[in-house]
Every structure is written in C-alpha cells, then in structure tokens.
Short mmCIF file of N, CA, C and O in Angstrom, two decimals:
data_model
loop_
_atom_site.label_atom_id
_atom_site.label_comp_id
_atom_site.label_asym_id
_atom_site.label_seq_id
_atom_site.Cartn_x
_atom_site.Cartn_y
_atom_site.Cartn_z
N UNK A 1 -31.85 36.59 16.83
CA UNK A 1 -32.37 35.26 16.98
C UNK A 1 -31.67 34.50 18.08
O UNK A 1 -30.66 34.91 18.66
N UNK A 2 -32.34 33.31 18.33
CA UNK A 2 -31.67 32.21 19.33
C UNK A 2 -30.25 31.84 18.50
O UNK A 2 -29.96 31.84 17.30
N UNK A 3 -29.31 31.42 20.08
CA UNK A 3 -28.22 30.80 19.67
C UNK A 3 -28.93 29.36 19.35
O UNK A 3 -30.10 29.03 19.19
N UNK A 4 -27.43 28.50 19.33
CA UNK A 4 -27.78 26.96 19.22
C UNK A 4 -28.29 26.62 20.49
O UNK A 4 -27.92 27.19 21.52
N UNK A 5 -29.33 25.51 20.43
CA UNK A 5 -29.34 24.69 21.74
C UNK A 5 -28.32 24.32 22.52
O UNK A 5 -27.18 24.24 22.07
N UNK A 6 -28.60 24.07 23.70
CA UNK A 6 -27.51 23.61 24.49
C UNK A 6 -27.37 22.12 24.36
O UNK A 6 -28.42 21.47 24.36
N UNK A 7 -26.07 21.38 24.24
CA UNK A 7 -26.12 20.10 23.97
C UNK A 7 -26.06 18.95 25.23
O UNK A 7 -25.12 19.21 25.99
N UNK A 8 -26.56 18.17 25.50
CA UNK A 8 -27.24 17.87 26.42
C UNK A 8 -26.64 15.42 26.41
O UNK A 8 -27.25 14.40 26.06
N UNK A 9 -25.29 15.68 26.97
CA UNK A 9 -25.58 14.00 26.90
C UNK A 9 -25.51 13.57 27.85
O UNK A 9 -25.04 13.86 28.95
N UNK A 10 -26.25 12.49 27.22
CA UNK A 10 -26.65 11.45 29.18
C UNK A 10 -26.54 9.98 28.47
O UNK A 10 -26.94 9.55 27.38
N UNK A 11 -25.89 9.46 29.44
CA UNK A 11 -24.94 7.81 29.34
C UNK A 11 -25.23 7.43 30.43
O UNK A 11 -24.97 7.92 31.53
N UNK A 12 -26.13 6.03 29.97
CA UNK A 12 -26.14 4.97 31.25
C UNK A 12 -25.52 3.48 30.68
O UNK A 12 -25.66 2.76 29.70
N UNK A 13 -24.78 3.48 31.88
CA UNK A 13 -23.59 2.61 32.39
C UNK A 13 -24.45 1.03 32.55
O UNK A 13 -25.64 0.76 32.73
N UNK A 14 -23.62 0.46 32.44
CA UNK A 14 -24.24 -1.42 32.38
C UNK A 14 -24.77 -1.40 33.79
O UNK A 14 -25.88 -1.89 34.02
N UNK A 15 -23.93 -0.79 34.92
CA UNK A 15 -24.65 -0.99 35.90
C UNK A 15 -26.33 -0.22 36.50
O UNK A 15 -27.00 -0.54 37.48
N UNK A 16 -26.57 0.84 35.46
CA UNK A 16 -27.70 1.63 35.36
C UNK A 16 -27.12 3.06 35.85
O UNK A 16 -27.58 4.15 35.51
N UNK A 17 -26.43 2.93 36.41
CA UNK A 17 -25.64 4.86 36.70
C UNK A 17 -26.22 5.26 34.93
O UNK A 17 -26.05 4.76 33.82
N UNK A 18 -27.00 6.52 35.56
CA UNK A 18 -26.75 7.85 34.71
C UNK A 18 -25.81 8.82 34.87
O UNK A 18 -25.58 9.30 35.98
N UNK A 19 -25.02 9.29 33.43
CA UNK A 19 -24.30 10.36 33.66
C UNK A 19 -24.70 11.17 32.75
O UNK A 19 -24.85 10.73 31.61
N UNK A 20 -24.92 12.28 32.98
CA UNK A 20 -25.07 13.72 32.36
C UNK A 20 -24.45 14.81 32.44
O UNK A 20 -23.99 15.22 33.50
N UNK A 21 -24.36 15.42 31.37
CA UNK A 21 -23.36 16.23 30.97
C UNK A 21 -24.21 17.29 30.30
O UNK A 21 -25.15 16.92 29.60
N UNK A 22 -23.90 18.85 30.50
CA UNK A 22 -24.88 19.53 29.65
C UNK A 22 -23.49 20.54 29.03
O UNK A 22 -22.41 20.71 29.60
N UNK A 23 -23.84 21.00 27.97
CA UNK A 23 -22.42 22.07 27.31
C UNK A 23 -23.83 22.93 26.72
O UNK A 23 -24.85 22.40 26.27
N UNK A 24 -23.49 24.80 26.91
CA UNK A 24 -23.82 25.63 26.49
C UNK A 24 -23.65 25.86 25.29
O UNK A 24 -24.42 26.04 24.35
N UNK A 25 -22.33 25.83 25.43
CA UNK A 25 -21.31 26.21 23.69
C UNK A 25 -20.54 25.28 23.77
O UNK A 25 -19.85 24.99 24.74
N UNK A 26 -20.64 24.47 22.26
CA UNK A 26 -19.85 23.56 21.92
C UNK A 26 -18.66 24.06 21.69
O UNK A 26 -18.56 25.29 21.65
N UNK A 27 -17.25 23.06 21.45
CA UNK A 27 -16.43 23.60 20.79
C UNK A 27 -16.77 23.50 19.24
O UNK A 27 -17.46 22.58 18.80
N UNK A 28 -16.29 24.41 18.52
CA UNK A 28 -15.96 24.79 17.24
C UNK A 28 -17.14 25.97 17.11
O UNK A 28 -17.05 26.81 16.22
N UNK A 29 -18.14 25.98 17.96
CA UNK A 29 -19.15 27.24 17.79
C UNK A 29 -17.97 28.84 17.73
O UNK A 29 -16.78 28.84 18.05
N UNK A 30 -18.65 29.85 17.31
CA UNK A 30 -18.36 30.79 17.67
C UNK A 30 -17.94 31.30 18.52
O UNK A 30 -16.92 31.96 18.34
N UNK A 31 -18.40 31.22 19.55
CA UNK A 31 -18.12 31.72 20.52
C UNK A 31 -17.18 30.74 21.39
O UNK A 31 -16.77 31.13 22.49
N UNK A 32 -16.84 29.43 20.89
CA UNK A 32 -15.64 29.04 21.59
C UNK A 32 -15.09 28.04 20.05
O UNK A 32 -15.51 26.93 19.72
N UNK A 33 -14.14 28.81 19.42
CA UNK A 33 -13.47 28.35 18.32
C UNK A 33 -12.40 27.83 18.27
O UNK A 33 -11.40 28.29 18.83
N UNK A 34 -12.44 26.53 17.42
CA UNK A 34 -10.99 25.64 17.33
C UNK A 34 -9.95 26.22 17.46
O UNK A 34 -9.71 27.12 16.67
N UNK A 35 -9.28 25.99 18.20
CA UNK A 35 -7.62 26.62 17.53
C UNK A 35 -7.23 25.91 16.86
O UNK A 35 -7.61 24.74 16.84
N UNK A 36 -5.97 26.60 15.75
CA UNK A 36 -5.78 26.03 14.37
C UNK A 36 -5.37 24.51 14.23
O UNK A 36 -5.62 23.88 13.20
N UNK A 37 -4.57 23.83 15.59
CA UNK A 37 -4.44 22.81 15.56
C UNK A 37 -5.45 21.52 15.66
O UNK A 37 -5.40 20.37 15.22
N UNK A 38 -6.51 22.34 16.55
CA UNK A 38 -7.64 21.18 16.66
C UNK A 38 -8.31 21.46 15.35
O UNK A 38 -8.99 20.45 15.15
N UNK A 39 -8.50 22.36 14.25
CA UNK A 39 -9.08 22.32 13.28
C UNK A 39 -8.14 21.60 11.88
O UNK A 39 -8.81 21.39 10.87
N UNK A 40 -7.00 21.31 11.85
CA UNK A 40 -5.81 20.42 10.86
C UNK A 40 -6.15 19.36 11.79
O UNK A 40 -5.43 18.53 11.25
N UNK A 41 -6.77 18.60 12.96
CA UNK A 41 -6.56 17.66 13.42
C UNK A 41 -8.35 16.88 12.98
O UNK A 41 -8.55 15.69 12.71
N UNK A 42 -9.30 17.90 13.04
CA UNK A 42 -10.47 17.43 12.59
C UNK A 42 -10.17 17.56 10.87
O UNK A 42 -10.60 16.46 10.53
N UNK A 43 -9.85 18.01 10.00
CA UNK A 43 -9.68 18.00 8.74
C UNK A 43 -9.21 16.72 8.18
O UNK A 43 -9.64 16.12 7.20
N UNK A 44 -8.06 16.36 9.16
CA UNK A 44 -7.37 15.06 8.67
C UNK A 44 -8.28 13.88 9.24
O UNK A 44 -8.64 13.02 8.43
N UNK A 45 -8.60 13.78 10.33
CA UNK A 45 -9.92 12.94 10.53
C UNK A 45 -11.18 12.81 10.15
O UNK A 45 -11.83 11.90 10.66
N UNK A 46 -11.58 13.39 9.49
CA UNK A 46 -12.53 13.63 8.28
C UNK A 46 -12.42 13.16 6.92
O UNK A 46 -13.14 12.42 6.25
N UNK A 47 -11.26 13.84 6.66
CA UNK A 47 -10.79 13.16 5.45
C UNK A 47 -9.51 11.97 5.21
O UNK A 47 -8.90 11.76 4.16
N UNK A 48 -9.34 11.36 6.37
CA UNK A 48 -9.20 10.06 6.64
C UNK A 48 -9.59 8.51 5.75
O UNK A 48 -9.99 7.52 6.37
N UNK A 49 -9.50 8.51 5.09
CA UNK A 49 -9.68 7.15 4.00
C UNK A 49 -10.60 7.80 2.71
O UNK A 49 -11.50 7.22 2.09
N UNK A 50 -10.06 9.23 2.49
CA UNK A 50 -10.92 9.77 1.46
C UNK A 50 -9.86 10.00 0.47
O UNK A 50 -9.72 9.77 -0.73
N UNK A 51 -8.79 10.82 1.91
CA UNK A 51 -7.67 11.60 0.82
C UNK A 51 -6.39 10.97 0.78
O UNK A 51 -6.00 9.95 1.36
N UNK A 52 -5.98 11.51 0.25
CA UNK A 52 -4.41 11.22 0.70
C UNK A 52 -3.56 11.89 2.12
O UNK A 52 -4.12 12.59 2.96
N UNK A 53 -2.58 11.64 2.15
CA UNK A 53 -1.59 12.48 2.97
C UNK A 53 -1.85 13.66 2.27
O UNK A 53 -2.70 14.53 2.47
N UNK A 54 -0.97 13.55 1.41
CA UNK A 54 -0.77 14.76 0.47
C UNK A 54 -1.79 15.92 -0.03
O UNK A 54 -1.65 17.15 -0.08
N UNK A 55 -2.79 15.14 -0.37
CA UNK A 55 -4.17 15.76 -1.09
C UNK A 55 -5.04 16.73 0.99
O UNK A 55 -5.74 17.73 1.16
N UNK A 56 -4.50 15.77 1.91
CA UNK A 56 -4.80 16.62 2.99
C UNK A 56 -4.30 17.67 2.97
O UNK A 56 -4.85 18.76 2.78
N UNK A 57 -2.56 17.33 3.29
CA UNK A 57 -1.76 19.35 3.10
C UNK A 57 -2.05 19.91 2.47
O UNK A 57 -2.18 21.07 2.86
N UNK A 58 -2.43 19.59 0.84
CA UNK A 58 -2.65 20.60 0.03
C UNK A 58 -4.14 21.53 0.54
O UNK A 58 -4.25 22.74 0.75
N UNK A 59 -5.10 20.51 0.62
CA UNK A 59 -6.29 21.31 1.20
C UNK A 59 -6.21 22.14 2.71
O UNK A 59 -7.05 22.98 3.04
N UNK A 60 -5.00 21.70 3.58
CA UNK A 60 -4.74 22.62 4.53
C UNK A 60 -4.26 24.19 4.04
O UNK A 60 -4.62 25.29 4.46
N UNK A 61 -3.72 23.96 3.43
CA UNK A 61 -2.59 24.84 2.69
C UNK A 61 -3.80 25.59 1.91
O UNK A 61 -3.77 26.78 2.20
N UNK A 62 -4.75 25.29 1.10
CA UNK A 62 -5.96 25.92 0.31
C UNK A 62 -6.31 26.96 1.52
O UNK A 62 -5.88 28.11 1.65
N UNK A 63 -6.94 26.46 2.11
CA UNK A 63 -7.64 26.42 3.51
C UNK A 63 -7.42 27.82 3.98
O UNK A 63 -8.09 28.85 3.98
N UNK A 64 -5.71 27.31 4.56
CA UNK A 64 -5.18 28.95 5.30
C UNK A 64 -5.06 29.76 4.27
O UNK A 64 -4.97 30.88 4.78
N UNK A 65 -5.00 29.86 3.08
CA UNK A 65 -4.50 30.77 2.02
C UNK A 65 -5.59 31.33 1.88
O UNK A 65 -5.37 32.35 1.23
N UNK A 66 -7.29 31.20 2.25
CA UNK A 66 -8.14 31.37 1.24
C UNK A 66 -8.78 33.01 0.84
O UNK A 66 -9.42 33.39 -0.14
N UNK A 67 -8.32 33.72 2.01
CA UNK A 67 -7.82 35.16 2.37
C UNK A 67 -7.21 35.50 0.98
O UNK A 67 -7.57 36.62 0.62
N UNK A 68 -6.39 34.88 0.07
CA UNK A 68 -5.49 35.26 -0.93
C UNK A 68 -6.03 34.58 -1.91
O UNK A 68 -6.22 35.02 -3.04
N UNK A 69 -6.31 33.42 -1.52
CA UNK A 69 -6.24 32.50 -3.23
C UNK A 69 -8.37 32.13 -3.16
O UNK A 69 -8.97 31.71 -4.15
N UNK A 70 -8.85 32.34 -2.23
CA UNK A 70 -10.49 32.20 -2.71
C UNK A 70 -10.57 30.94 -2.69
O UNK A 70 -9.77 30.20 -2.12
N UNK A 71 -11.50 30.62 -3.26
CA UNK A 71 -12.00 29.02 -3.12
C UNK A 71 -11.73 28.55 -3.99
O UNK A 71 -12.23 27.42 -3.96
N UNK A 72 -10.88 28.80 -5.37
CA UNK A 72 -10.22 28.07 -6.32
C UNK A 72 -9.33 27.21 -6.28
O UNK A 72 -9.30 26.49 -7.28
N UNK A 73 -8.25 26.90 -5.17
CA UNK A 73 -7.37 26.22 -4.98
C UNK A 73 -7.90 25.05 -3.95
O UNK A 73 -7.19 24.08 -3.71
N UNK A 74 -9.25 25.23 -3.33
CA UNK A 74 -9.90 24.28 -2.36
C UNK A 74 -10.46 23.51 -3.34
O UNK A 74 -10.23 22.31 -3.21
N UNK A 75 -11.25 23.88 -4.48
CA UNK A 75 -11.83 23.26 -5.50
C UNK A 75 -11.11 22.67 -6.23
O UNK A 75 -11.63 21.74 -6.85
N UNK A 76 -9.62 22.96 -6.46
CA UNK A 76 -9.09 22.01 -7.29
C UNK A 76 -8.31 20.78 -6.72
O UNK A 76 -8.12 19.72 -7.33
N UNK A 77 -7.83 21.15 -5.25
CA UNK A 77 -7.68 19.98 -4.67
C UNK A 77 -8.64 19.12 -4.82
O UNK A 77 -8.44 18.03 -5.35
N UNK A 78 -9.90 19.52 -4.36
CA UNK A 78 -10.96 18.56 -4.10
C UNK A 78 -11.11 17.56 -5.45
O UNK A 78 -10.97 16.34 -5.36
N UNK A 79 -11.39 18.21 -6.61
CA UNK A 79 -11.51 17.76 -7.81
C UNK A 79 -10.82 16.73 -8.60
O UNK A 79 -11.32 15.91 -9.37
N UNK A 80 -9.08 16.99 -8.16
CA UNK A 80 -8.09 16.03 -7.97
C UNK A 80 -8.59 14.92 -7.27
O UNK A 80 -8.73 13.87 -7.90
N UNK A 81 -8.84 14.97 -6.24
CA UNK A 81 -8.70 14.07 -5.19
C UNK A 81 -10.16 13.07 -5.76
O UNK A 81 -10.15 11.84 -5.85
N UNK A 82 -11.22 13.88 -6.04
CA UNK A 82 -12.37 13.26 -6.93
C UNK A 82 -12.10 12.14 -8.09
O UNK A 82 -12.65 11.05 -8.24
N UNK A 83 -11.01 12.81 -8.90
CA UNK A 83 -10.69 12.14 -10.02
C UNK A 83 -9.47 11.32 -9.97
O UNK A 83 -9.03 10.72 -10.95
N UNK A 84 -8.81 11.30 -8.50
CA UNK A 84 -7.59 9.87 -7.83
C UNK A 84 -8.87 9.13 -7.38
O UNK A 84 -9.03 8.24 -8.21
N UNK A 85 -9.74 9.09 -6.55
CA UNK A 85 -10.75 8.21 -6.17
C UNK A 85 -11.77 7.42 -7.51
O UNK A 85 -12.05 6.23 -7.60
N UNK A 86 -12.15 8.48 -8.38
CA UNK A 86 -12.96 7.29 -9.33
C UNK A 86 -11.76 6.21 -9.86
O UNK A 86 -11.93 5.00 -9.80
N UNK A 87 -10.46 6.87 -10.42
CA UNK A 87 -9.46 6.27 -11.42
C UNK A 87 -9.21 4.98 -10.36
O UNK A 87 -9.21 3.89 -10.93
N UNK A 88 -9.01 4.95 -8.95
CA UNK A 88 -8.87 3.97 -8.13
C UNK A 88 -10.15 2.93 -7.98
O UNK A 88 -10.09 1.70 -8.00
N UNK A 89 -10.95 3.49 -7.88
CA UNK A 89 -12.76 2.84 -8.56
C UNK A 89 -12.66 1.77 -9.47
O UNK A 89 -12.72 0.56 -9.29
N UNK A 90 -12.44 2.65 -10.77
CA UNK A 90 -12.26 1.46 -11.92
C UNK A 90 -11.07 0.70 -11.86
O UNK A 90 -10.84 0.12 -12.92
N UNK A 91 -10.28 0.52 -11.01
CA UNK A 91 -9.05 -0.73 -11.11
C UNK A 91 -9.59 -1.64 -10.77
O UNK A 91 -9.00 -2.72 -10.72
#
C-alpha cells in the first residue's frame, strides 16, 4: 500500500508573503524515528497538566520496560493517575 501523504504547510505572513514547506516523512514516522530523547520529551508534553512528575517517570519507565513487563505496568500507572485525577475532581 501507499505510505502517508506528504505533509504540506504554507503560512502567510501579515505582509501577504507565502511560505511553504513540504516534508515527505515526518518525524516520528517510521522511516525517520524519534530518538529516545525526543520521545520522553513528547510524553512529558502530552501529559503535561494530566500527570504528575512522578506518574510521568513511572510511565517512562513502563514504557522502556514493555519488552519485559507488557502492558500491565502502563495500565496501572495510567489507572493510578485516573483515580489521583477524579479524587482531585471531587475536592
């Protein structure tokens, strides 16, 4: 099958300049993949006013392990972090 489309942005400026920009392969596609730091750097910006500090490492830590520990230790972070957010809800 087809890859992804090519992503395609175009910005015009107050003064009317167009700028365009075209990317084949994004980053994080396959064929050009995060390195581990830009992927702990989108994780924590994502989950940015969701999680905690803490509840982030741990899901980093899930994350790289999952080779060993499966998706059980991603799920229970998450679940935690589910049940610190409602308990913070009802205050």
């Amino acid at each position: 099958g087809a890859g992804p489309a090519p992503l395609v942005m175009r910005i015009q400026t107050k003064d009317g300049q167009v700028i365009e920009r075209r990317a084949d392969v994004v980053k994080g596609a396959p064929d050009l993949p995060l390195t581990a730091a830009e992927a702990v750097a989108k994780l924590a910006g994502a989950a940015a006013g969701l999680l905690t500090p803490a509840a982030v490492a741990k899901l980093q830590a899930a994350v790289e392990g999952i080779a060993a520990g499966g998706l059980a230790p991603i799920t229970q972070v998450l679940r935690q972090a589910r049940g610190a957010m409602r308990a913070a809800a009802a205050e």
